[in-house]
Coordinates of C-alpha atoms in Angstrom, one line a residue:
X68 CA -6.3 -15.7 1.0
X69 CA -8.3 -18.8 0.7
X70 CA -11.2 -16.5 -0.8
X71 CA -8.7 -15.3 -3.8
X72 CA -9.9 -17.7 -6.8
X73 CA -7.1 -17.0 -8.8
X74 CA -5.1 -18.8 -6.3
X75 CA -4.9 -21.5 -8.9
X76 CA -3.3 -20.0 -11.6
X77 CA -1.0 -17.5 -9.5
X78 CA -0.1 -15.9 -5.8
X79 CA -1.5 -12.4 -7.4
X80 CA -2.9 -9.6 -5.3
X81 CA -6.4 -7.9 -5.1
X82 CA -6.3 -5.5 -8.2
X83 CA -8.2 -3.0 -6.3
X84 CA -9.8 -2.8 -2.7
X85 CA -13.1 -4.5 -3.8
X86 CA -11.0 -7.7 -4.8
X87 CA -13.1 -9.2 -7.3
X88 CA -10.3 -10.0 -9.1
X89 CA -6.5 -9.8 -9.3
X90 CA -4.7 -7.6 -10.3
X91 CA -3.9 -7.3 -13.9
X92 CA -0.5 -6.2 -14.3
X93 CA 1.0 -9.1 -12.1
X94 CA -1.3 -11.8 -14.3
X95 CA 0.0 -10.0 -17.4
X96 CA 4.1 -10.4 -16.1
X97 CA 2.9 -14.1 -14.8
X98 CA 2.0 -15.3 -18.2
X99 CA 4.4 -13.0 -20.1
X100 CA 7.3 -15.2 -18.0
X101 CA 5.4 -18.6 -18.9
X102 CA 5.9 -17.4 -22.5
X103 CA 9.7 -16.9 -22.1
X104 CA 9.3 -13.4 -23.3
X105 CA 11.2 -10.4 -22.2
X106 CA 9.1 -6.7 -21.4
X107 CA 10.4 -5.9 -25.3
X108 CA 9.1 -9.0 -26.9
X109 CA 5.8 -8.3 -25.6
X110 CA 5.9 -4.7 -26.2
X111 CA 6.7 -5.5 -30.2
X112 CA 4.2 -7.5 -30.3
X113 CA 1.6 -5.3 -29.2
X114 CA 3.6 -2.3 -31.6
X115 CA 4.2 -0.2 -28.1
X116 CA 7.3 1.2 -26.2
X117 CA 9.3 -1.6 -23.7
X118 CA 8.4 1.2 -21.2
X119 CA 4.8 1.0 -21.5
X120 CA 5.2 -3.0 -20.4
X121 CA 6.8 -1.8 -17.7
X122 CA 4.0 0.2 -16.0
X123 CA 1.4 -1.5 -17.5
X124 CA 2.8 -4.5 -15.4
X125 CA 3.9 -2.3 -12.0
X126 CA 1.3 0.9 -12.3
X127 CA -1.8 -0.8 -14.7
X128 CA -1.1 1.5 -16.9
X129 CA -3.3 1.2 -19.7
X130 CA -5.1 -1.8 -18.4
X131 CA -8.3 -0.1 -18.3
X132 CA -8.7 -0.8 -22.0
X133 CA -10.8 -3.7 -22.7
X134 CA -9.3 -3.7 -26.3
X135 CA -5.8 -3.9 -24.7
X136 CA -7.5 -6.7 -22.2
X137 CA -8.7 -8.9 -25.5
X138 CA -5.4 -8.4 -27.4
X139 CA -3.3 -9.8 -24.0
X140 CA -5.6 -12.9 -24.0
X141 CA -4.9 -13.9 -27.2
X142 CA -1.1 -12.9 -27.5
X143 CA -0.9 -15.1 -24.0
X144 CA -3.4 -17.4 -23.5
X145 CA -5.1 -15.7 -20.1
X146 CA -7.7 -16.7 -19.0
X147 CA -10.5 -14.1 -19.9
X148 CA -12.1 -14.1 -16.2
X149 CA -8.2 -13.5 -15.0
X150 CA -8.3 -9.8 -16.4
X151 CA -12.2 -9.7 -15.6
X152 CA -13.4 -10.4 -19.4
X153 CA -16.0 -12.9 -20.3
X154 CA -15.1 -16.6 -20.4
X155 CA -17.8 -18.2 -22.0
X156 CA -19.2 -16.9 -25.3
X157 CA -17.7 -16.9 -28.7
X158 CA -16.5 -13.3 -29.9
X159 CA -18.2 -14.2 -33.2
X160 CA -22.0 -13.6 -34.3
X161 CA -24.0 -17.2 -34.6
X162 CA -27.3 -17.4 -36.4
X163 CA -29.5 -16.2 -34.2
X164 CA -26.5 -14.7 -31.9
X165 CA -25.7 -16.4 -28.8
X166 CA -27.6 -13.6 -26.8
X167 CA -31.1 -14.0 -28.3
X168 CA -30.5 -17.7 -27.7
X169 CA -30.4 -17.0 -24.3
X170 CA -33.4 -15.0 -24.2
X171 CA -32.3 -11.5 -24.0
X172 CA -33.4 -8.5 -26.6
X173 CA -32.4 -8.7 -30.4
X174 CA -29.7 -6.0 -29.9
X175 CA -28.0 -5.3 -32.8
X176 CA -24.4 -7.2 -33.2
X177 CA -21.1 -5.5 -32.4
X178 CA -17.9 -6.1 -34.5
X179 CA -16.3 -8.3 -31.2
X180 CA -19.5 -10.8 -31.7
X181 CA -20.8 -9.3 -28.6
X182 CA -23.9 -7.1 -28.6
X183 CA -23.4 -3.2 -29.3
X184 CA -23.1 -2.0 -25.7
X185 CA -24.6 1.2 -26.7
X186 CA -28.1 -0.5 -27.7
X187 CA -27.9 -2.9 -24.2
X188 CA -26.9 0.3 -22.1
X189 CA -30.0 2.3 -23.9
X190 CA -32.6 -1.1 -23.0
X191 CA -31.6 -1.5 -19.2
X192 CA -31.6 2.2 -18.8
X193 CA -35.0 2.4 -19.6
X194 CA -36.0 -0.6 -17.2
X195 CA -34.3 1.7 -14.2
X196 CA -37.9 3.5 -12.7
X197 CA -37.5 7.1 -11.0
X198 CA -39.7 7.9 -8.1
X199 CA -41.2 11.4 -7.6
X200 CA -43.7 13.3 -6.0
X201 CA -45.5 13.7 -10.0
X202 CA -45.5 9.9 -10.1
X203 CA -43.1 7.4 -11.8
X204 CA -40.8 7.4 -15.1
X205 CA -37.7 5.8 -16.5
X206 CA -34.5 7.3 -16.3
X207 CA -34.0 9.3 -19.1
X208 CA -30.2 10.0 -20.7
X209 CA -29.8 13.3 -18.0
X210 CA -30.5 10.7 -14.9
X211 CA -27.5 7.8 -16.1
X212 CA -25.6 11.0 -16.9
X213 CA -26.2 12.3 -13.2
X214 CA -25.3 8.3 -12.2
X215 CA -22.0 8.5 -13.6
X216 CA -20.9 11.7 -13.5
X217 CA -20.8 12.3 -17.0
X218 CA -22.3 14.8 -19.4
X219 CA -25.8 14.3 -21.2
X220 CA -24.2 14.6 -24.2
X221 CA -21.3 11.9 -23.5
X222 CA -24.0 9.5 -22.6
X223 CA -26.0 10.4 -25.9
X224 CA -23.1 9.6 -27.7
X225 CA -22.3 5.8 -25.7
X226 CA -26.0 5.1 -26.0
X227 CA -26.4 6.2 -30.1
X228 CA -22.3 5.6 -31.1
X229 CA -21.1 2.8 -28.1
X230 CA -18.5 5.9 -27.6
X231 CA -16.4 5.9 -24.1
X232 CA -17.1 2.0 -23.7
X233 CA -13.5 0.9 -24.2
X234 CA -13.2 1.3 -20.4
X235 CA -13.6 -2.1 -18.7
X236 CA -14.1 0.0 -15.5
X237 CA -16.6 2.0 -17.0
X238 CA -18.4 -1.1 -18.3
X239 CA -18.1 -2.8 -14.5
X240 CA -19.9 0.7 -13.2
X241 CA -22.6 0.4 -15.6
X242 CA -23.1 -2.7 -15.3
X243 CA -23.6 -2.6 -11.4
X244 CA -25.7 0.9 -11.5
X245 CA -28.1 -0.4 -14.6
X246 CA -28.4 -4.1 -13.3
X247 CA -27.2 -5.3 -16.9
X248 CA -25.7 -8.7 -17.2
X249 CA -21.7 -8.6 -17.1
X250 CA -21.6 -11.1 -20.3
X251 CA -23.7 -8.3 -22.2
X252 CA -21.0 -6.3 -21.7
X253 CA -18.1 -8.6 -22.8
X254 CA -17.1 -9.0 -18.6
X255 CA -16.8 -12.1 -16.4
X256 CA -19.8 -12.2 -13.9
X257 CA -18.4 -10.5 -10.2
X258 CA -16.5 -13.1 -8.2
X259 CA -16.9 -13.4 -4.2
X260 CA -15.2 -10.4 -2.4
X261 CA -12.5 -11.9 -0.2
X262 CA -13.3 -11.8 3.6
X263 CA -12.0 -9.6 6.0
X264 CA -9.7 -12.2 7.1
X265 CA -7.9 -11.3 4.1
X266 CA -5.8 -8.1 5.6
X267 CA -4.0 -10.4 8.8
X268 CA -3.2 -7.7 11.7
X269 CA 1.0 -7.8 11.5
X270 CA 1.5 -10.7 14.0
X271 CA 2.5 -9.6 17.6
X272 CA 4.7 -12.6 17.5
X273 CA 6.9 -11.4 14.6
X274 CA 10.3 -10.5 15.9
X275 CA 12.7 -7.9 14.4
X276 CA 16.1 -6.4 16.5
X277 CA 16.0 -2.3 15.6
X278 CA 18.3 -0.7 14.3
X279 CA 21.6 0.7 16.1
X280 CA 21.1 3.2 17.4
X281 CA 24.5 4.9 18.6
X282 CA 24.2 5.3 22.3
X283 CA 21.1 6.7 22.7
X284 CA 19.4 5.1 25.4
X285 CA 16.9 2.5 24.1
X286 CA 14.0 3.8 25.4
X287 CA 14.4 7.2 24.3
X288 CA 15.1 5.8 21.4
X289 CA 12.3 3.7 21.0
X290 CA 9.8 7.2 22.1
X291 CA 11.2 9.5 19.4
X292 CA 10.9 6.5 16.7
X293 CA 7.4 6.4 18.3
X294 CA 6.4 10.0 18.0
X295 CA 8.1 10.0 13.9
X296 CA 5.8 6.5 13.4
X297 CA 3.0 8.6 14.6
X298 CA 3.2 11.7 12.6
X299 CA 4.4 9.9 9.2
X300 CA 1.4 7.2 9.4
X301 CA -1.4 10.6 9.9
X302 CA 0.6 11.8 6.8
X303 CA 1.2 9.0 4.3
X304 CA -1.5 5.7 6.2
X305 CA 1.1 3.1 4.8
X306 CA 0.2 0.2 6.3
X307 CA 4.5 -0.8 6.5
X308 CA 4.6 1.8 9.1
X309 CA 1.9 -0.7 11.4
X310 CA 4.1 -3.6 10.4
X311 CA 7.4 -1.8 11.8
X312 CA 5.2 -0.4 15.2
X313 CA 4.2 -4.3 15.7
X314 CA 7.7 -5.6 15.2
X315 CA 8.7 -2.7 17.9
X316 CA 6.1 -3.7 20.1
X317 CA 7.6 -7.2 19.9
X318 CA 11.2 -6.4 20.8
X319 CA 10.0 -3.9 23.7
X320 CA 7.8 -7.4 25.4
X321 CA 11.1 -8.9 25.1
X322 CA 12.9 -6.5 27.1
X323 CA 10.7 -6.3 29.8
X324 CA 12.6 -8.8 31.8
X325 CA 15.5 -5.9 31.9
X326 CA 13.9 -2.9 32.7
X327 CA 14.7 -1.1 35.9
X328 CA 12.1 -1.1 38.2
X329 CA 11.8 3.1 38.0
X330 CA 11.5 3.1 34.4
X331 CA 8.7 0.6 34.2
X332 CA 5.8 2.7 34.5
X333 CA 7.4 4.8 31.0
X334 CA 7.9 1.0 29.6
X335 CA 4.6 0.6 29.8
X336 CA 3.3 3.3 28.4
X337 CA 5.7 3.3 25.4
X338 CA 4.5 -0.7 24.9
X339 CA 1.1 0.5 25.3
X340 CA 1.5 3.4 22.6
X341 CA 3.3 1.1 20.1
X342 CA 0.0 -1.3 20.2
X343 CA -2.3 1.3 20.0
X344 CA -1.0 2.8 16.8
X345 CA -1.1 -0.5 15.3
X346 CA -5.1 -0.9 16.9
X347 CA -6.0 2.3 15.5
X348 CA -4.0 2.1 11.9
X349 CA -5.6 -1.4 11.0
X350 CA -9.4 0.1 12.4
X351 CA -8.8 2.7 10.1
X352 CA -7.2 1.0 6.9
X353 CA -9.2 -2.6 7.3
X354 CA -11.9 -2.0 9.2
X355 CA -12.2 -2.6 13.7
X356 CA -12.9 -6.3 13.3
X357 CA -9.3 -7.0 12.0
X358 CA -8.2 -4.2 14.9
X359 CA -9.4 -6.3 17.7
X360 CA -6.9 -8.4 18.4
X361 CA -4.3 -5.4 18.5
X362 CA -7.2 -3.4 20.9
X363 CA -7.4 -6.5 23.1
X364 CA -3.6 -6.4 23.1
X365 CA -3.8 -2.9 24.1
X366 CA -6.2 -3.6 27.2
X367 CA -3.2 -6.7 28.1
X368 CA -0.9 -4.3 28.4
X369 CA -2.7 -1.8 30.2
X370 CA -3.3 -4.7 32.8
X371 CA 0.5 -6.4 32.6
X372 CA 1.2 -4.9 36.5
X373 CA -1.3 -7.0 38.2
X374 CA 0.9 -10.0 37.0
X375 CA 4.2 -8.1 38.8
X376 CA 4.6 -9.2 42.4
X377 CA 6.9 -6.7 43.9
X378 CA 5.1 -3.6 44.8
X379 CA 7.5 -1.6 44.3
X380 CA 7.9 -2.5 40.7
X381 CA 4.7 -1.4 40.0
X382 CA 4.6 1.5 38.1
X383 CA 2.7 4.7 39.4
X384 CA -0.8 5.1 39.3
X385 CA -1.1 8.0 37.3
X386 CA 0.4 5.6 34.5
X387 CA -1.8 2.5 35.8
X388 CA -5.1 4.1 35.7
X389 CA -4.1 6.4 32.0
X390 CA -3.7 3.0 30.4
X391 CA -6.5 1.4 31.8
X392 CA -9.5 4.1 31.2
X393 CA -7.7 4.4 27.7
X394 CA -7.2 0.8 26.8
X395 CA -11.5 0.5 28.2
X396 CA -12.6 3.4 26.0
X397 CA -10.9 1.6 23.5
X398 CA -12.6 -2.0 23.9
X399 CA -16.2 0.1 24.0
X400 CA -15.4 1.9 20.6
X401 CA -14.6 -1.4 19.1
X402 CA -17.4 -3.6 20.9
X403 CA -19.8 -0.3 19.6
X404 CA -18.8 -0.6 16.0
X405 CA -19.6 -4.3 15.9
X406 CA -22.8 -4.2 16.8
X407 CA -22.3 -5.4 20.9
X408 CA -24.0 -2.8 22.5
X409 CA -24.2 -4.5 25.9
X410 CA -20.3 -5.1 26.3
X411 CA -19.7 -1.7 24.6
X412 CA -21.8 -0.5 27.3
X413 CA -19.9 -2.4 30.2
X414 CA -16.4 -1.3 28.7
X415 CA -17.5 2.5 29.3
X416 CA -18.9 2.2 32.5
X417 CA -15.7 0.3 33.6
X418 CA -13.4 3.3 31.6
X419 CA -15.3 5.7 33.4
X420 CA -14.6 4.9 36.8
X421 CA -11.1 5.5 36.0
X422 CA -11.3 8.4 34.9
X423 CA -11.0 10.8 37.5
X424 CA -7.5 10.6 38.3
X425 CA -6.2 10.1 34.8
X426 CA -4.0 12.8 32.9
X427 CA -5.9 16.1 31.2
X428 CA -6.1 14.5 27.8
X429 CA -6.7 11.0 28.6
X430 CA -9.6 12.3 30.6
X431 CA -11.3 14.1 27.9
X432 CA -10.6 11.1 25.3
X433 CA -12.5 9.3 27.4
X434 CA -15.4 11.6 27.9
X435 CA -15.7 12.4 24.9
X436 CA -16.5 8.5 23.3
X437 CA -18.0 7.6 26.2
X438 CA -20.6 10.9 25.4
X439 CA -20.6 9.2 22.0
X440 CA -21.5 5.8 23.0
X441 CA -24.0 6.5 25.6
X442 CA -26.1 8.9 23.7
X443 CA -26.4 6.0 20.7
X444 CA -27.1 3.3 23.3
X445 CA -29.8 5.7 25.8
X446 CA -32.5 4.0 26.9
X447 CA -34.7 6.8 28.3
X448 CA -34.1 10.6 29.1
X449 CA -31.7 10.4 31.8
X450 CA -29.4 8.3 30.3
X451 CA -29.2 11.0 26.9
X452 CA -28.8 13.6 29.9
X453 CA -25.7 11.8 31.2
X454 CA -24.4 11.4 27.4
X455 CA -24.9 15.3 27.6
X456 CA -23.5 16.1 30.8
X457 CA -20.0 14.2 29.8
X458 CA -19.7 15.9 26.9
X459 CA -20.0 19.4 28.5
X460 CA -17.6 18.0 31.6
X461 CA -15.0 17.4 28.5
X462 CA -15.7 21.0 27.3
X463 CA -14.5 22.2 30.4
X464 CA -11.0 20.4 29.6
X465 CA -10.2 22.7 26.5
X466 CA -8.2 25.2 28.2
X467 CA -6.2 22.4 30.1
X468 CA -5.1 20.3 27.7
X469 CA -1.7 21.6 25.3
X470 CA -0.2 19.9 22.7
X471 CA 2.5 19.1 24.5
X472 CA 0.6 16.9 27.1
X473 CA -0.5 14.0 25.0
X474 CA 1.5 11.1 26.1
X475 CA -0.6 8.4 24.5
X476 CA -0.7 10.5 20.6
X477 CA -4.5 11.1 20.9
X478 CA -4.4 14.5 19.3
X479 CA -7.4 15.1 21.5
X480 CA -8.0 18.7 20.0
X481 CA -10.3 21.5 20.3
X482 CA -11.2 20.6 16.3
X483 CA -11.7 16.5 17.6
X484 CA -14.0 18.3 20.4
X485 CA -16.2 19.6 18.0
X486 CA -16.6 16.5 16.1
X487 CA -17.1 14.5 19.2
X488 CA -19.7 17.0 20.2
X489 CA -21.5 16.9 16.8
X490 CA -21.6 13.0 16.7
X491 CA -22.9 12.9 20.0
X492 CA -25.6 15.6 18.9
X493 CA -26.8 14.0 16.2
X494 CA -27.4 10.4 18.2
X495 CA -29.4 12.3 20.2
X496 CA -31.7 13.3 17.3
X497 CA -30.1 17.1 17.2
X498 CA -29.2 17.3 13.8
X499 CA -28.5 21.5 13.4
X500 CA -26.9 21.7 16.2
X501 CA -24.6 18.7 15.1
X502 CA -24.4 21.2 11.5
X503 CA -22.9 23.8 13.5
X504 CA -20.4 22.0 15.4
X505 CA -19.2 20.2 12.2
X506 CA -18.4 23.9 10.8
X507 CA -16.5 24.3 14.0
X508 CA -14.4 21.2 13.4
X509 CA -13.5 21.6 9.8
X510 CA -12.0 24.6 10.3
X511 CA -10.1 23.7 13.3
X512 CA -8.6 19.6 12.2
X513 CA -5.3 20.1 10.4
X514 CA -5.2 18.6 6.4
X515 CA -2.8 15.7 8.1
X516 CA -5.8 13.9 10.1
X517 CA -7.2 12.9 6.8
X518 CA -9.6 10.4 8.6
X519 CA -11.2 13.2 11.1
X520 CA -11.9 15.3 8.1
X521 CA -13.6 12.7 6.2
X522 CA -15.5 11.7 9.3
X523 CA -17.0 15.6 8.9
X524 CA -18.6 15.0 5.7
X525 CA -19.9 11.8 6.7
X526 CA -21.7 13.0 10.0
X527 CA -22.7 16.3 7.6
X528 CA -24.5 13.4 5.7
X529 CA -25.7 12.3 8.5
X530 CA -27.0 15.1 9.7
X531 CA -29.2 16.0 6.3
X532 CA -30.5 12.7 5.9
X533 CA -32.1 13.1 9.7
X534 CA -33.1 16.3 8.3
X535 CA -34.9 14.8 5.2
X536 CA -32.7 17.1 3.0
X537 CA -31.5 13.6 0.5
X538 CA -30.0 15.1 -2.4
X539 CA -27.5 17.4 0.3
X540 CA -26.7 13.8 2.0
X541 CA -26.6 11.7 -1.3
X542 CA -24.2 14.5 -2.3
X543 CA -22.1 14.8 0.4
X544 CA -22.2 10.8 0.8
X545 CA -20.9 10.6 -3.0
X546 CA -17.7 13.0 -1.7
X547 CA -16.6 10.9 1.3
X548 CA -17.4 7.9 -0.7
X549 CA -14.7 9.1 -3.7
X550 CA -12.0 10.3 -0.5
X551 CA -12.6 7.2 1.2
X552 CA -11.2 5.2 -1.4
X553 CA -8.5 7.4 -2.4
X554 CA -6.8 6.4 1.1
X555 CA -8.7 2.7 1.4
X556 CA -10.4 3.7 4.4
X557 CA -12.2 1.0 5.2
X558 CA -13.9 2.3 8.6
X559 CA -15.2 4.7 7.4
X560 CA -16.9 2.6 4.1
X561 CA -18.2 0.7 7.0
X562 CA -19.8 4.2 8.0
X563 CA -20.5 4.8 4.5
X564 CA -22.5 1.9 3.8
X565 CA -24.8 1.8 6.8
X566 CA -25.6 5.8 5.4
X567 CA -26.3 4.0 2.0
X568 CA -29.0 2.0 3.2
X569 CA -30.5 4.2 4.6
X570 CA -30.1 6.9 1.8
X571 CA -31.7 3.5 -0.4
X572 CA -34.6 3.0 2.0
X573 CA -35.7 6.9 1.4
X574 CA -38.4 8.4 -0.4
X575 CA -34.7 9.7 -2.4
X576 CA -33.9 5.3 -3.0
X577 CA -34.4 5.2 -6.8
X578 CA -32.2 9.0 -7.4
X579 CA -29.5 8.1 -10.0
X580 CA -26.9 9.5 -7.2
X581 CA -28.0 7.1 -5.0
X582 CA -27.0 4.2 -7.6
X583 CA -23.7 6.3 -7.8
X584 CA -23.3 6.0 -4.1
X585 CA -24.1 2.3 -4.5
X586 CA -21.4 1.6 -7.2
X587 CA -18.6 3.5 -4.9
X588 CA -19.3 1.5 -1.8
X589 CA -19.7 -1.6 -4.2
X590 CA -23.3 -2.0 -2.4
X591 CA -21.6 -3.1 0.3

């Protein structure tokens, strides 16, 4: 990635999903190599286990430590800003010491010739201003404790003792919440986050031959490896299982040529299926800017008969008008979470004209986002009536659709109903409503659709913030914030951070949790 500094001194990856820097194990085993050492020679050096080498190299393990950080500097002449330290001041006291040269507060000297962390975290707390109804006042120990999720008590004892400040993540967290200098704090000042660009969608050009098979026939094949694909990514979101539905996708668009004219209607769908779990996977893991290309693919697909000249290789239009009303629901949902309301608008007009004649859960897919869509883009009161009105014509599709009719995986269930519903709800300024559907949907979406059910606590956030209730929305913002980097969720960050600024530009903006909230998201 051309926006990866380190580039220069090694092919390392992002050590975390911020990707301010690389990650540290891989620069320690780089230089550890450049050394001639083995994994033993640098354990006896440092007086640890060979094992612990091991996964501090693979896992990180004990790479938090700034101590340990320091000590692998020196032993192999890292760079500092390579494991995030400081590069530029001496680790020894000058006369007056470097700090106070530069024009910061006479804090008392630490033993590492930086300033005792616990007097600089004490100062910038105290410049932090709290905002109440009473008036204004600093943040007092209770606030930073509230900020970091720590006790009063452990936060008396980092301000008075500099205890629990051997965590370079730690010091990184306070640093961002408290607006205190990285340097202060013995780190290297926050590098450029890479670009979006820097997660590629898996190339549709990318060619792979599957695997034998026995004599199964290959399209049967290629649906139950689809259906397996599906369920294992809802379970495990490993984005190798997008790379092998892409390289799938590939060798199927080879075979088209071959297909019988009777089975090209089920080709179709099962190309069309293969794309859209790579669309959706990267939307979900990267963000929908680096899904477009796979959505556009999607809508290419879903339009591939209009290039076939025989008639009576076209496949039937049940098929022909399912992939088209999906793949157009598909391009508004993605045109609608960039920020291109017109052409998110034009793709659901165009998806619901199709509609009609398309398959039970198609049809309430589509109903259901376009509900969504149209009641955030409604100009005047009919147009939030029609968001309404498709919403209750997809409620009257619950008792039709099974589980067992969902050709295109869209798990369209009564629990996604409820969410859609909710969403839809709270665009149109009905916030307790929205509440009540969101109870409906947690307790109906199954633990494996890990993405829905973090979607519920966002829109719960959303719906306390519309109804002023901030410390309920900051809190509930803070919990999807932790889950959503647990699984690197990326869309819903994107979700996330839009909530944040809007949490920030509340009479609740200066709450320590909202600086918490900020330091999850990284403020975005």
């Amino acid at each position: 990635m051309a926006a990866e500094w380190w580039r220069i001194y090694g092919a390392f990856d992002p050590e975390d999903e911020r990707g301010y820097y690389p990650h540290p194990g891989q620069v320690v085993a780089h230089f550890r190599r450049q050394r001639g050492w083995s994994q033993a020679e640098l354990a006896r050096r440092l007086g640890v286990r060979a094992r612990m080498i091991y996964y501090l190299e693979k896992q990180q393990q004990g790479l938090d430590s700034l101590r340990r950080r320091r000590q692998l500097v020196e032993l192999l002449a890292i760079p500092p800003e390579l494991l995030g330290l400081d590069p530029q001041h001496p680790r020894q006291t000058g006369s007056p010491p470097w700090w106070i040269q530069e024009g910061y507060p006479a804090f008392p000297a630490g033993e590492d010739g930086y300033p005792q962390p616990g007097a600089v975290i004490k100062y910038y707390r105290l410049q932090q201003i709290r905002r109440q109804e009473s008036g204004e006042r600093t943040w007092t120990q209770a606030d930073l404790a509230e900020a970091l999720g720590m006790s009063e008590l452990a936060i008396r004892r980092m301000e008075n003792r500099s205890n629990y400040l051997d965590s370079s993540r730690r010091r990184r967290m306070l640093s961002a919440i408290l607006g205190i200098p990285p340097h202060l704090l013995g780190l290297a000042a926050q590098r450029p986050h890479p670009s979006s660009s820097g997660h590629p969608a898996p190339s549709p050009s990318a060619l792979l031959l599957p695997d034998e098979e026995g004599e199964e026939p290959l399209l049967a094949s290629y649906q139950r490896l689809q259906a397996e694909l599906y369920a294992e990514f809802r379970l495990s979101r490993q984005p190798e299982l997008l790379t092998r539905a892409s390289r799938r996708f590939a060798h199927l668009r080879r075979l088209a040529p071959l297909i019988r004219p009777d089975l090209l209607g089920e080709f179709l769908r099962l190309s069309f299926n293969y794309a859209q779990l790579v669309a959706d996977g990267l939307a979900d893991l990267y963000g929908m800017a680096t899904a477009l290309p796979f959505m556009k693919l999607c809508l290419t697909v879903a339009r591939s008969w209009e290039a076939i000249d025989s008639p009576g290789q076209r496949p039937r239009s049940s098929v022909q008008l399912d992939l088209l009303a999906n793949a157009l629901i598909g391009q508004a949902i993605a045109h609608f979470e960039l920020g291109e309301p017109e052409s998110a608008r034009q793709y659901t007009k165009e998806a619901l004209e199709r509609v009609a004649q398309t398959c039970p859960s198609v049809k309430r897919f589509v109903l259901e986002e376009a509900a969504h869509i149209l009641a955030h883009l409604a100009r005047d009161e009919p147009e939030r009536k029609q968001a309404l009105t498709l919403i209750d014509q997809a409620s009257h599709l619950l008792g039709v659709v099974s589980a067992d009719d969902d050709p295109y995986f869209l798990a369209a269930d009564l629990g996604y109903y409820h969410l859609n519903r909710a969403r839809t709800l709270l665009a149109l300024g009905q916030a307790r409503q929205a509440l009540g559907e969101l109870d409906q949907a947690s307790q109906r979406i199954e633990p494996p659709f890990v993405t829905r059910r973090l979607f519920i606590v966002i829109y719960r956030a959303l719906a306390h913030l519309a109804l002023k209730e901030y410390e309920i929305a900051t809190s509930l913002a803070i919990q999807a914030a932790s889950n959503a980097r647990e699984v690197n969720a990326r869309r819903a960050q994107t979700y996330l951070c839009l909530l944040y600024q809007r949490l920030k530009a509340s009479p609740y903006g200066s709450m320590p949790a909202i600086a918490r909230l900020g330091w999850l998201l990284g403020e975005c």
